[in-house]
Short mmCIF file of C-alpha atoms and ligand atoms in Angstrom, two decimals:
data_model
loop_
_atom_site.label_atom_id
_atom_site.label_comp_id
_atom_site.label_asym_id
_atom_site.label_seq_id
_atom_site.Cartn_x
_atom_site.Cartn_y
_atom_site.Cartn_z
CA MET A 232 -0.01 0.00 0.00
CA ALA A 233 1.23 3.49 -0.78
CA LYS A 234 2.49 5.40 2.25
CA PHE A 235 0.56 8.53 1.49
CA GLN A 236 -2.94 8.94 0.09
CA PRO A 237 -2.92 10.93 -3.16
CA LEU A 238 -4.68 14.28 -2.87
CA GLN A 239 -7.48 15.58 -5.03
CA ALA A 240 -8.39 19.06 -6.20
CA PRO A 241 -11.15 20.74 -4.16
CA LYS A 242 -14.68 19.89 -5.33
CA GLY A 243 -16.02 21.68 -8.36
CA VAL A 244 -12.94 23.38 -9.77
CA SER A 245 -12.12 23.23 -13.46
CA GLU A 246 -8.65 22.09 -14.51
CA TYR A 247 -7.00 21.88 -17.93
CA TYR A 248 -4.04 19.65 -18.41
CA PRO A 249 -2.49 18.20 -21.61
CA ASP A 250 -3.96 17.44 -24.09
CA ARG A 251 -7.19 19.31 -23.24
CA SER A 252 -5.28 22.40 -22.13
CA GLU A 253 -4.62 22.99 -25.85
CA ILE A 254 -8.25 23.76 -26.63
CA PHE A 255 -8.56 25.85 -23.47
CA GLU A 256 -5.62 27.98 -24.55
CA TYR A 257 -6.96 28.19 -28.10
CA VAL A 258 -10.36 29.39 -26.89
CA ARG A 259 -8.95 31.90 -24.43
CA GLU A 260 -6.56 33.40 -27.01
CA ARG A 261 -9.35 33.78 -29.57
CA LEU A 262 -11.61 35.51 -27.06
CA ILE A 263 -8.82 37.86 -26.07
CA GLY A 264 -7.94 38.44 -29.74
CA SER A 265 -11.43 39.76 -30.40
CA ALA A 266 -11.11 42.29 -27.53
CA LYS A 267 -7.70 43.41 -28.74
CA SER A 268 -8.97 43.88 -32.29
CA ALA A 269 -11.28 46.62 -30.95
CA GLY A 270 -8.59 48.48 -29.02
CA TYR A 271 -9.15 47.07 -25.51
CA GLN A 272 -6.03 47.03 -23.32
CA LEU A 273 -5.04 44.52 -20.65
CA ILE A 274 -5.94 45.15 -17.01
CA GLU A 275 -4.50 42.57 -14.59
CA LEU A 276 -6.14 42.65 -11.18
CA PRO A 277 -5.83 40.84 -7.83
CA VAL A 278 -7.94 37.70 -7.41
CA PHE A 279 -8.91 38.82 -3.93
CA GLU A 280 -10.38 42.14 -2.84
CA ASP A 281 -11.91 43.80 0.19
CA THR A 282 -15.26 42.02 0.76
CA GLU A 283 -17.01 45.41 0.90
CA LEU A 284 -16.27 45.93 -2.82
CA PHE A 285 -18.51 43.05 -3.88
CA LYS A 286 -21.17 43.77 -1.29
CA ARG A 287 -21.50 47.32 -2.59
CA GLY A 288 -20.67 46.62 -6.23
CA VAL A 289 -22.46 43.37 -6.99
CA GLY A 290 -25.30 43.80 -4.48
CA GLU A 291 -26.46 42.05 -1.33
CA SER A 292 -29.68 40.72 -2.87
CA THR A 293 -27.77 38.59 -5.37
CA ASP A 294 -27.02 34.89 -4.90
CA VAL A 295 -23.45 35.66 -5.81
CA VAL A 296 -22.98 37.88 -2.75
CA SER A 297 -25.43 36.35 -0.30
CA LYS A 298 -24.59 32.69 -0.89
CA GLU A 299 -21.61 32.13 -3.12
CA MET A 300 -18.68 34.23 -2.02
CA TYR A 301 -15.45 32.70 -0.76
CA THR A 302 -14.88 35.10 2.12
CA PHE A 303 -12.26 34.79 4.83
CA GLU A 304 -10.42 36.85 7.36
CA ASP A 305 -6.78 37.46 6.54
CA ARG A 306 -4.00 37.53 9.10
CA GLY A 307 -4.57 41.22 9.68
CA GLY A 308 -8.25 40.67 10.57
CA ARG A 309 -9.51 42.13 7.25
CA SER A 310 -12.43 40.54 5.43
CA ILE A 311 -11.22 39.35 2.07
CA THR A 312 -13.18 37.74 -0.79
CA LEU A 313 -11.99 35.79 -3.80
CA ARG A 314 -13.38 37.69 -6.79
CA PRO A 315 -16.69 36.23 -7.96
CA GLU A 316 -16.68 38.49 -11.05
CA GLY A 317 -14.51 41.12 -12.69
CA THR A 318 -16.44 44.33 -13.14
CA ALA A 319 -16.37 45.61 -9.55
CA GLY A 320 -12.59 45.13 -9.36
CA VAL A 321 -12.08 46.98 -12.64
CA MET A 322 -14.13 49.92 -11.29
CA ARG A 323 -12.18 49.92 -8.04
CA SER A 324 -8.92 50.05 -9.98
CA VAL A 325 -10.09 52.72 -12.45
CA ILE A 326 -11.16 54.95 -9.54
CA GLU A 327 -8.06 54.24 -7.44
CA HIS A 328 -5.65 54.98 -10.27
CA ASN A 329 -7.60 57.86 -11.82
CA LEU A 330 -7.87 56.15 -15.20
CA ASP A 331 -11.16 57.97 -15.71
CA ARG A 332 -9.35 61.32 -15.78
CA GLY A 333 -7.66 60.34 -19.06
CA GLN A 334 -9.24 59.80 -22.41
CA LEU A 335 -12.68 58.24 -22.40
CA PRO A 336 -13.88 55.64 -22.85
CA VAL A 337 -11.41 53.59 -20.84
CA LYS A 338 -11.37 50.25 -22.69
CA VAL A 339 -9.87 47.26 -20.88
CA TRP A 340 -9.89 43.46 -21.13
CA TYR A 341 -9.08 40.84 -18.52
CA SER A 342 -8.76 37.10 -18.29
CA GLY A 343 -8.46 34.85 -15.31
CA ALA A 344 -10.01 32.74 -12.59
CA PHE A 345 -13.20 33.66 -10.71
CA PHE A 346 -14.75 31.97 -7.71
CA ARG A 347 -18.34 31.21 -6.75
CA ALA A 348 -19.38 28.59 -4.21
CA GLU A 349 -22.15 27.22 -6.41
CA ARG A 350 -23.40 23.65 -6.55
CA PRO A 351 -21.03 22.09 -9.08
CA GLN A 352 -22.43 20.49 -12.22
CA ALA A 353 -21.45 20.20 -15.87
CA GLY A 354 -20.43 23.72 -16.95
CA ARG A 355 -20.78 25.20 -13.45
CA TYR A 356 -17.68 25.34 -11.36
CA ARG A 357 -16.47 26.89 -8.12
CA GLN A 358 -13.35 28.16 -9.82
CA PHE A 359 -13.96 29.05 -13.45
CA TYR A 360 -12.39 31.25 -16.12
CA GLN A 361 -13.66 34.37 -17.84
CA VAL A 362 -12.43 36.71 -20.50
CA GLY A 363 -14.12 40.07 -20.04
CA ILE A 364 -14.07 43.59 -21.36
CA GLU A 365 -15.25 46.90 -19.90
CA ALA A 366 -15.75 50.23 -21.70
CA ILE A 367 -16.08 53.03 -19.18
CA GLY A 368 -17.17 56.65 -19.52
CA LEU A 369 -19.43 56.67 -22.58
CA ASN A 370 -23.19 56.50 -22.64
CA ASP A 371 -23.72 56.10 -26.37
CA PRO A 372 -25.65 53.20 -27.88
CA GLU A 373 -22.73 52.79 -30.32
CA ILE A 374 -20.47 51.51 -27.57
CA ASP A 375 -23.14 49.04 -26.41
CA VAL A 376 -23.15 47.68 -29.93
CA GLU A 377 -19.35 47.51 -30.05
CA VAL A 378 -19.26 45.48 -26.85
CA ILE A 379 -21.89 43.03 -28.12
CA ALA A 380 -20.10 42.79 -31.48
CA VAL A 381 -16.78 41.97 -29.78
CA ALA A 382 -18.45 39.06 -27.99
CA GLN A 383 -20.21 37.89 -31.12
CA ARG A 384 -16.97 37.99 -33.14
CA ALA A 385 -15.20 36.07 -30.40
CA PHE A 386 -17.74 33.24 -30.68
CA ASN A 387 -17.63 33.34 -34.47
CA ASN A 388 -13.82 33.21 -34.44
CA LEU A 389 -14.08 29.99 -32.49
CA GLY A 390 -16.35 28.61 -35.19
CA LEU A 391 -19.40 28.40 -32.88
CA LYS A 392 -22.75 28.40 -34.65
CA ASN A 393 -25.34 26.89 -32.32
CA TYR A 394 -25.87 29.91 -30.10
CA SER A 395 -28.12 32.96 -29.91
CA LEU A 396 -28.15 36.43 -28.42
CA GLU A 397 -30.85 37.78 -26.12
CA ILE A 398 -31.03 41.44 -25.23
CA THR A 399 -33.14 43.68 -23.05
CA SER A 400 -33.13 47.13 -21.49
CA LEU A 401 -33.25 47.43 -17.73
CA GLY A 402 -33.90 51.16 -18.03
CA ASP A 403 -32.30 54.17 -16.34
CA LYS A 404 -32.81 55.30 -12.75
CA GLU A 405 -36.07 57.05 -13.53
CA SER A 406 -37.52 54.12 -15.52
CA ARG A 407 -36.52 51.81 -12.68
CA ALA A 408 -38.06 53.97 -9.97
CA ARG A 409 -41.41 54.10 -11.79
CA TYR A 410 -41.33 50.40 -12.49
CA SER A 411 -40.13 49.45 -9.07
CA LYS A 412 -43.13 51.13 -7.45
CA ASP A 413 -45.60 49.07 -9.49
CA LEU A 414 -43.58 45.88 -9.20
CA ARG A 415 -43.35 46.21 -5.42
CA GLN A 416 -47.09 46.83 -5.31
CA PHE A 417 -47.61 43.63 -7.35
CA ILE A 418 -45.19 41.62 -5.17
CA SER A 419 -46.99 42.77 -2.01
CA THR A 420 -50.04 40.84 -3.22
CA LEU A 421 -48.01 37.57 -3.25
CA ASP A 422 -47.67 35.21 -0.34
CA LEU A 423 -43.87 34.98 0.09
CA ASP A 424 -41.66 33.37 2.70
CA ASP A 425 -39.52 35.74 4.79
CA GLU A 426 -36.23 35.09 2.95
CA THR A 427 -37.81 35.66 -0.49
CA ALA A 428 -39.58 38.77 0.75
CA ARG A 429 -36.28 40.12 2.08
CA ARG A 430 -34.56 39.57 -1.27
CA ALA A 431 -37.47 41.14 -3.11
CA ASP A 432 -37.27 44.11 -0.77
CA ILE A 433 -33.61 44.76 -1.68
CA ASN A 434 -34.17 44.19 -5.40
CA PRO A 435 -37.69 43.24 -6.58
CA LEU A 436 -36.32 42.20 -10.00
CA ARG A 437 -34.66 39.20 -8.35
CA LEU A 438 -37.99 37.39 -8.21
CA PHE A 439 -37.89 36.98 -12.01
CA ASP A 440 -34.82 34.86 -11.45
CA ASP A 441 -36.45 32.51 -8.95
CA LYS A 442 -36.44 28.90 -10.15
CA ARG A 443 -39.47 27.74 -8.11
CA ASP A 444 -42.57 26.95 -10.19
CA GLU A 445 -45.03 28.78 -7.95
CA ILE A 446 -42.95 31.98 -8.03
CA LYS A 447 -42.32 31.63 -11.74
CA SER A 448 -46.03 31.35 -12.44
CA ALA A 449 -46.86 34.27 -10.14
CA MET A 450 -44.20 36.43 -11.79
CA SER A 451 -45.54 35.68 -15.27
CA ARG A 452 -48.36 38.07 -14.34
CA ALA A 453 -46.02 40.81 -13.10
CA PRO A 454 -45.60 44.13 -14.93
CA ILE A 455 -42.51 44.25 -17.15
CA LEU A 456 -39.83 46.90 -17.12
CA MET A 457 -39.87 47.42 -20.87
CA ASP A 458 -43.28 49.10 -20.51
CA TYR A 459 -41.85 51.68 -18.13
CA LEU A 460 -38.82 52.91 -20.05
CA THR A 461 -38.37 56.68 -20.19
CA ASP A 462 -38.23 58.17 -23.70
CA GLU A 463 -34.45 58.45 -23.37
CA SER A 464 -34.01 54.80 -22.33
CA ALA A 465 -36.43 53.63 -25.01
CA SER A 466 -34.65 55.54 -27.78
CA HIS A 467 -31.23 54.34 -26.57
CA PHE A 468 -32.50 50.74 -26.76
CA ALA A 469 -34.13 51.34 -30.15
CA ARG A 470 -30.80 52.63 -31.51
CA VAL A 471 -28.94 49.57 -30.13
CA LYS A 472 -31.39 47.25 -31.90
CA GLU A 473 -31.14 49.26 -35.12
CA LEU A 474 -27.33 49.13 -35.15
CA LEU A 475 -27.23 45.42 -34.28
CA SER A 476 -29.52 44.75 -37.25
CA ALA A 477 -27.35 46.93 -39.49
CA LEU A 478 -24.36 44.81 -38.47
CA GLY A 479 -26.27 41.62 -39.23
CA ILE A 480 -26.16 40.48 -35.60
CA ALA A 481 -29.27 38.42 -34.92
CA PHE A 482 -30.94 38.85 -31.53
CA THR A 483 -34.21 38.31 -29.70
CA VAL A 484 -35.57 40.67 -27.08
CA ASN A 485 -36.10 38.93 -23.75
CA ASN A 486 -38.34 41.15 -21.60
CA ARG A 487 -37.85 38.99 -18.54
CA MET A 488 -34.09 38.71 -18.52
CA VAL A 489 -32.64 39.34 -15.09
CA ARG A 490 -28.91 39.37 -14.82
CA GLY A 491 -27.50 37.77 -11.69
CA LEU A 492 -25.71 40.93 -10.52
CA ASP A 493 -27.40 44.06 -9.18
CA TYR A 494 -25.40 46.78 -10.96
CA TYR A 495 -27.06 46.55 -14.36
CA THR A 496 -28.99 49.43 -15.95
CA GLY A 497 -30.05 49.95 -19.58
CA THR A 498 -28.82 47.50 -22.21
CA ALA A 499 -28.23 43.97 -20.92
CA PHE A 500 -27.51 40.82 -22.95
CA GLU A 501 -26.78 37.14 -22.78
CA PHE A 502 -25.36 34.67 -25.25
CA VAL A 503 -26.95 31.27 -24.92
CA HIS A 504 -25.53 28.06 -26.41
CA HIS A 505 -28.05 25.40 -27.38
CA GLY A 506 -25.86 22.34 -26.90
CA LEU A 507 -24.90 22.73 -23.23
CA GLY A 508 -27.95 21.73 -21.20
CA ALA A 509 -28.78 23.71 -18.07
CA GLN A 510 -25.62 25.85 -17.91
CA SER A 511 -26.17 27.40 -21.31
CA GLY A 512 -24.96 30.96 -20.74
CA ILE A 513 -21.65 31.32 -22.54
CA GLY A 514 -21.35 35.05 -21.93
CA GLY A 515 -23.31 37.99 -20.68
CA GLY A 516 -23.05 41.60 -19.73
CA GLY A 517 -24.59 45.03 -19.94
CA ARG A 518 -24.57 48.61 -18.80
CA TYR A 519 -23.88 49.60 -15.19
CA ASP A 520 -24.39 53.35 -15.15
CA GLY A 521 -24.54 53.87 -11.37
CA LEU A 522 -21.76 51.52 -10.33
CA MET A 523 -18.81 53.84 -10.47
CA ALA A 524 -20.50 56.51 -8.33
CA GLU A 525 -21.66 53.86 -5.91
CA LEU A 526 -18.06 52.78 -5.43
CA GLY A 527 -16.99 56.34 -4.65
CA GLY A 528 -15.94 57.40 -8.17
CA ALA A 529 -17.22 59.89 -10.71
CA GLU A 530 -20.70 59.71 -12.23
CA LEU A 531 -19.53 57.72 -15.23
CA SER A 532 -21.40 55.07 -17.11
CA GLY A 533 -19.96 51.80 -18.35
CA ILE A 534 -20.70 48.60 -20.23
CA GLY A 535 -18.95 45.27 -20.58
CA PHE A 536 -19.25 41.51 -20.72
CA GLY A 537 -17.85 38.37 -19.18
CA ILE A 538 -17.46 35.26 -21.36
CA GLY A 539 -17.12 31.86 -19.69
CA VAL A 540 -14.01 30.21 -21.13
CA ASP A 541 -14.92 26.81 -19.64
CA ARG A 542 -18.35 26.89 -21.24
CA CYS A 543 -16.88 27.97 -24.59
CA VAL A 544 -14.57 24.96 -24.45
CA LEU A 545 -17.61 22.75 -23.80
CA ALA A 546 -19.51 24.49 -26.62
CA CYS A 547 -16.65 23.87 -29.07
CA GLU A 548 -16.60 20.23 -28.04
CA ALA A 549 -20.37 19.97 -28.34
CA GLU A 550 -20.18 21.38 -31.88
CA GLY A 551 -17.30 19.05 -32.79
CA ILE A 552 -14.94 21.96 -33.46
CA SER A 553 -11.39 20.69 -33.58
CA LEU A 554 -8.21 22.74 -33.31
CA PRO A 555 -6.67 23.94 -36.53
CA GLU A 556 -3.84 21.57 -37.44
CA SER A 557 -0.50 23.03 -36.57
CA ALA A 558 2.72 21.37 -35.48
CA ALA A 559 3.42 21.87 -31.77
CA LEU A 560 7.17 21.65 -32.39
CA ASP A 561 9.56 22.32 -35.26
CA LEU A 562 11.97 19.54 -34.37
CA PHE A 563 12.17 16.50 -32.11
CA ILE A 564 15.68 15.16 -31.50
CA VAL A 565 16.20 11.46 -30.76
CA PRO A 566 19.63 10.73 -29.19
CA ILE A 567 20.63 7.07 -29.42
CA SER A 568 23.98 7.01 -27.57
CA PRO A 569 25.18 8.35 -24.22
CA ALA A 570 27.46 10.92 -25.88
CA SER A 571 24.79 12.19 -28.25
CA LYS A 572 22.48 12.94 -25.30
CA GLY A 573 24.74 15.85 -24.37
CA ALA A 574 25.08 16.92 -28.02
CA SER A 575 21.26 16.90 -28.25
CA VAL A 576 20.91 19.33 -25.37
CA LEU A 577 23.46 21.69 -26.91
CA LEU A 578 21.82 21.49 -30.32
CA ALA A 579 18.32 21.96 -28.90
CA GLU A 580 19.36 25.07 -26.95
CA ARG A 581 21.11 26.55 -29.99
CA LEU A 582 17.98 26.05 -32.14
CA ARG A 583 15.64 27.36 -29.46
CA GLU A 584 17.75 30.50 -29.27
CA ALA A 585 17.34 30.87 -33.02
CA GLY A 586 13.57 30.85 -32.43
CA PHE A 587 12.65 27.23 -33.15
CA ARG A 588 10.50 25.02 -30.95
CA VAL A 589 12.56 21.94 -30.15
CA ASP A 590 12.20 18.99 -27.79
CA ILE A 591 14.29 15.91 -27.07
CA ALA A 592 13.53 12.23 -26.38
CA TYR A 593 14.79 12.07 -22.80
CA GLY A 594 15.72 8.88 -21.03
CA ASP A 595 17.56 5.91 -22.46
CA ARG A 596 15.22 5.03 -25.28
CA SER A 597 15.75 2.68 -28.14
CA LEU A 598 15.59 4.12 -31.64
CA LYS A 599 12.05 2.71 -31.89
CA GLY A 600 10.98 4.20 -28.57
CA GLY A 601 12.53 7.55 -29.52
CA MET A 602 10.69 7.65 -32.85
CA LYS A 603 7.42 6.80 -31.09
CA ALA A 604 7.96 9.79 -28.82
CA ALA A 605 8.73 11.93 -31.90
CA ASP A 606 5.39 10.86 -33.40
CA LYS A 607 3.50 11.73 -30.24
CA SER A 608 5.21 15.11 -29.91
CA LYS A 609 3.47 16.36 -33.08
CA ALA A 610 6.77 17.79 -34.27
CA ARG A 611 7.15 18.75 -37.93
CA LEU A 612 10.61 17.17 -38.22
CA SER A 613 12.69 14.64 -36.34
CA LEU A 614 16.43 14.00 -36.19
CA VAL A 615 18.23 10.90 -34.90
CA LEU A 616 21.56 11.66 -33.26
CA GLY A 617 24.16 8.92 -32.64
CA ASP A 618 27.96 8.95 -32.24
CA ASP A 619 28.51 8.78 -36.02
CA GLU A 620 26.24 11.74 -36.68
CA VAL A 621 27.96 13.83 -34.02
CA SER A 622 31.47 13.04 -35.33
CA SER A 623 30.56 13.58 -38.99
CA ASP A 624 28.40 16.67 -38.29
CA THR A 625 25.80 15.09 -40.57
CA ALA A 626 22.40 13.62 -39.75
CA GLN A 627 19.18 12.52 -41.41
CA ILE A 628 16.25 14.85 -40.83
CA LYS A 629 12.81 13.34 -41.34
CA ASN A 630 9.63 15.12 -42.35
CA MET A 631 7.09 13.49 -40.02
CA LYS A 632 4.18 14.10 -42.36
CA THR A 633 5.61 12.81 -45.64
CA GLY A 634 8.10 10.36 -44.12
CA GLU A 635 10.84 11.74 -46.43
CA SER A 636 14.39 12.06 -45.07
CA ARG A 637 17.30 14.16 -46.17
CA SER A 638 20.83 14.66 -45.03
CA VAL A 639 21.68 17.87 -43.14
CA LYS A 640 24.73 19.46 -41.59
CA ILE A 641 24.19 19.69 -37.81
CA SER A 642 26.32 22.80 -37.27
CA THR A 643 24.24 24.84 -39.75
CA LEU A 644 20.87 23.34 -38.84
CA HIS A 645 19.59 26.70 -37.55
CA GLN A 646 19.77 27.88 -41.18
CA THR A 647 18.36 24.76 -42.82
CA LEU A 648 15.41 24.48 -40.39
CA GLY A 649 13.93 27.72 -41.65
CA GLU A 650 13.81 26.34 -45.18
CA ASN A 651 10.82 24.38 -46.29
CA ILE A 652 12.02 20.90 -45.43
P1 LIG B 738 -21.99 36.63 -15.33
O1 LIG B 738 -23.17 36.48 -16.24
O2 LIG B 738 -22.20 36.39 -13.89
O3 LIG B 738 -21.45 38.10 -15.57
O4 LIG B 738 -20.82 35.70 -15.83
C1 LIG B 738 -20.36 35.75 -17.17
C2 LIG B 738 -20.14 34.36 -17.72
O5 LIG B 738 -19.25 33.63 -16.88
C3 LIG B 738 -21.39 33.50 -17.78
O6 LIG B 738 -22.13 33.76 -18.96
C4 LIG B 738 -20.81 32.10 -17.80
O7 LIG B 738 -20.40 31.78 -19.13
C5 LIG B 738 -19.57 32.25 -16.95
N1 LIG B 738 -19.83 31.72 -15.57
C6 LIG B 738 -20.42 32.36 -14.55
N2 LIG B 738 -20.45 31.57 -13.47
C7 LIG B 738 -19.86 30.40 -13.82
C8 LIG B 738 -19.58 29.16 -13.11
N3 LIG B 738 -19.90 28.98 -11.85
N4 LIG B 738 -18.94 28.19 -13.81
C9 LIG B 738 -18.59 28.35 -15.12
N5 LIG B 738 -18.82 29.50 -15.80
C10 LIG B 738 -19.46 30.48 -15.18
C11 LIG B 738 -20.37 38.64 -14.94
O8 LIG B 738 -19.58 38.01 -14.28
C12 LIG B 738 -20.20 40.10 -15.23
N6 LIG B 738 -19.01 40.62 -14.51
C13 LIG B 738 -20.07 40.37 -16.72
C14 LIG B 738 -19.98 41.80 -17.05
C15 LIG B 738 -18.85 42.49 -17.34
N7 LIG B 738 -20.99 42.66 -17.05
C16 LIG B 738 -20.52 43.85 -17.35
N8 LIG B 738 -19.24 43.78 -17.50
#
């Protein structure tokens, strides 16, 4: 029996190791590429923040804050929380470092791990990955459309097809105040348990998100926000729809969409994939026009999205999308004598310095074993190195795809490798 029990990762975290890490990296880079193509710049933030940031920023009525935060006291007695989402941290940083005093809009992207203590299931993890963007300081419908288009292009770049976009408007402060009055009035006629009533009291919209059948059916009779939009909110939303159509971006309006975070105002959207079962949201976002002021900053508006990298990986797999074929390595060296092992390391380092991707068959392998490793490595070329090759400075280089071999000079291999062999 083994002396020590092997350990396992904590429940519900997502992990990517070879070979599946390849598709994860591919997906993440494509998502980031779409953000960069529209001028968004990297913002790299801490994975933990003062708990107060999320309470104030994300909202105490949300499941994310009330049930799902990883909160602990640090050694200095401060309450710290692992970030459950990215927007609040971006706002904190923009305010703290006065980024909003420069040119507007501030356009940033981020990528990394986020943490929510949810019940794990396929596509829902306690540590998961997002790529997100935020555009801060502009209240034009054009920027809403840019943000949605960046997400859409990201999915298209991955080759995804089986998904759709839902949009809504959650209105401005005035629309919300008018609506809230009627919605609260409606909710007061329902027979709710204390906990639900408390949540509804903080944010009555939350009841649209309730999964229980009796609440769902009661809420189907509730007034909807779209009917309460001020002229300004309504014309902003109309312009967003018009521009999306002009861009050929298909969407449906979902009047009952409630995002899981409290900061949203105005345009909100979700991308839903149809091959993922219950956890179908591959990305979502919207405007958050009061958030910055609420966190102690200027009265600036903002809009952004978060795309779930894990769910995009699952979506690619569900649609049978495979990675574009490309060799992982330029050359795989197979040493077949003790002396040539050292020569292989020297040669590999020299070629890597010249910019080539090179690996070696380590360990005392037979020629057959070494060539098997070369095959597995997905290298474009392989080279067998024995004592004769080292002393004559000549070796056979093999094209792994065609099987053809040709003789090369080892000392000038950095030149020959660049040629089409
Ligand atoms: P969110 O809708 O909570 O928005 O999350 C965005 C995306 O992250 C979801 O659509 C989903 O793909 C992924 N996601 C969320 N929770 C999990 C989980 N437990 N496991 C796997 N994937 C998950 C936000 O986080 C906002 N900060 C987005 C935003 C940016 N709004 C404005 N700016």
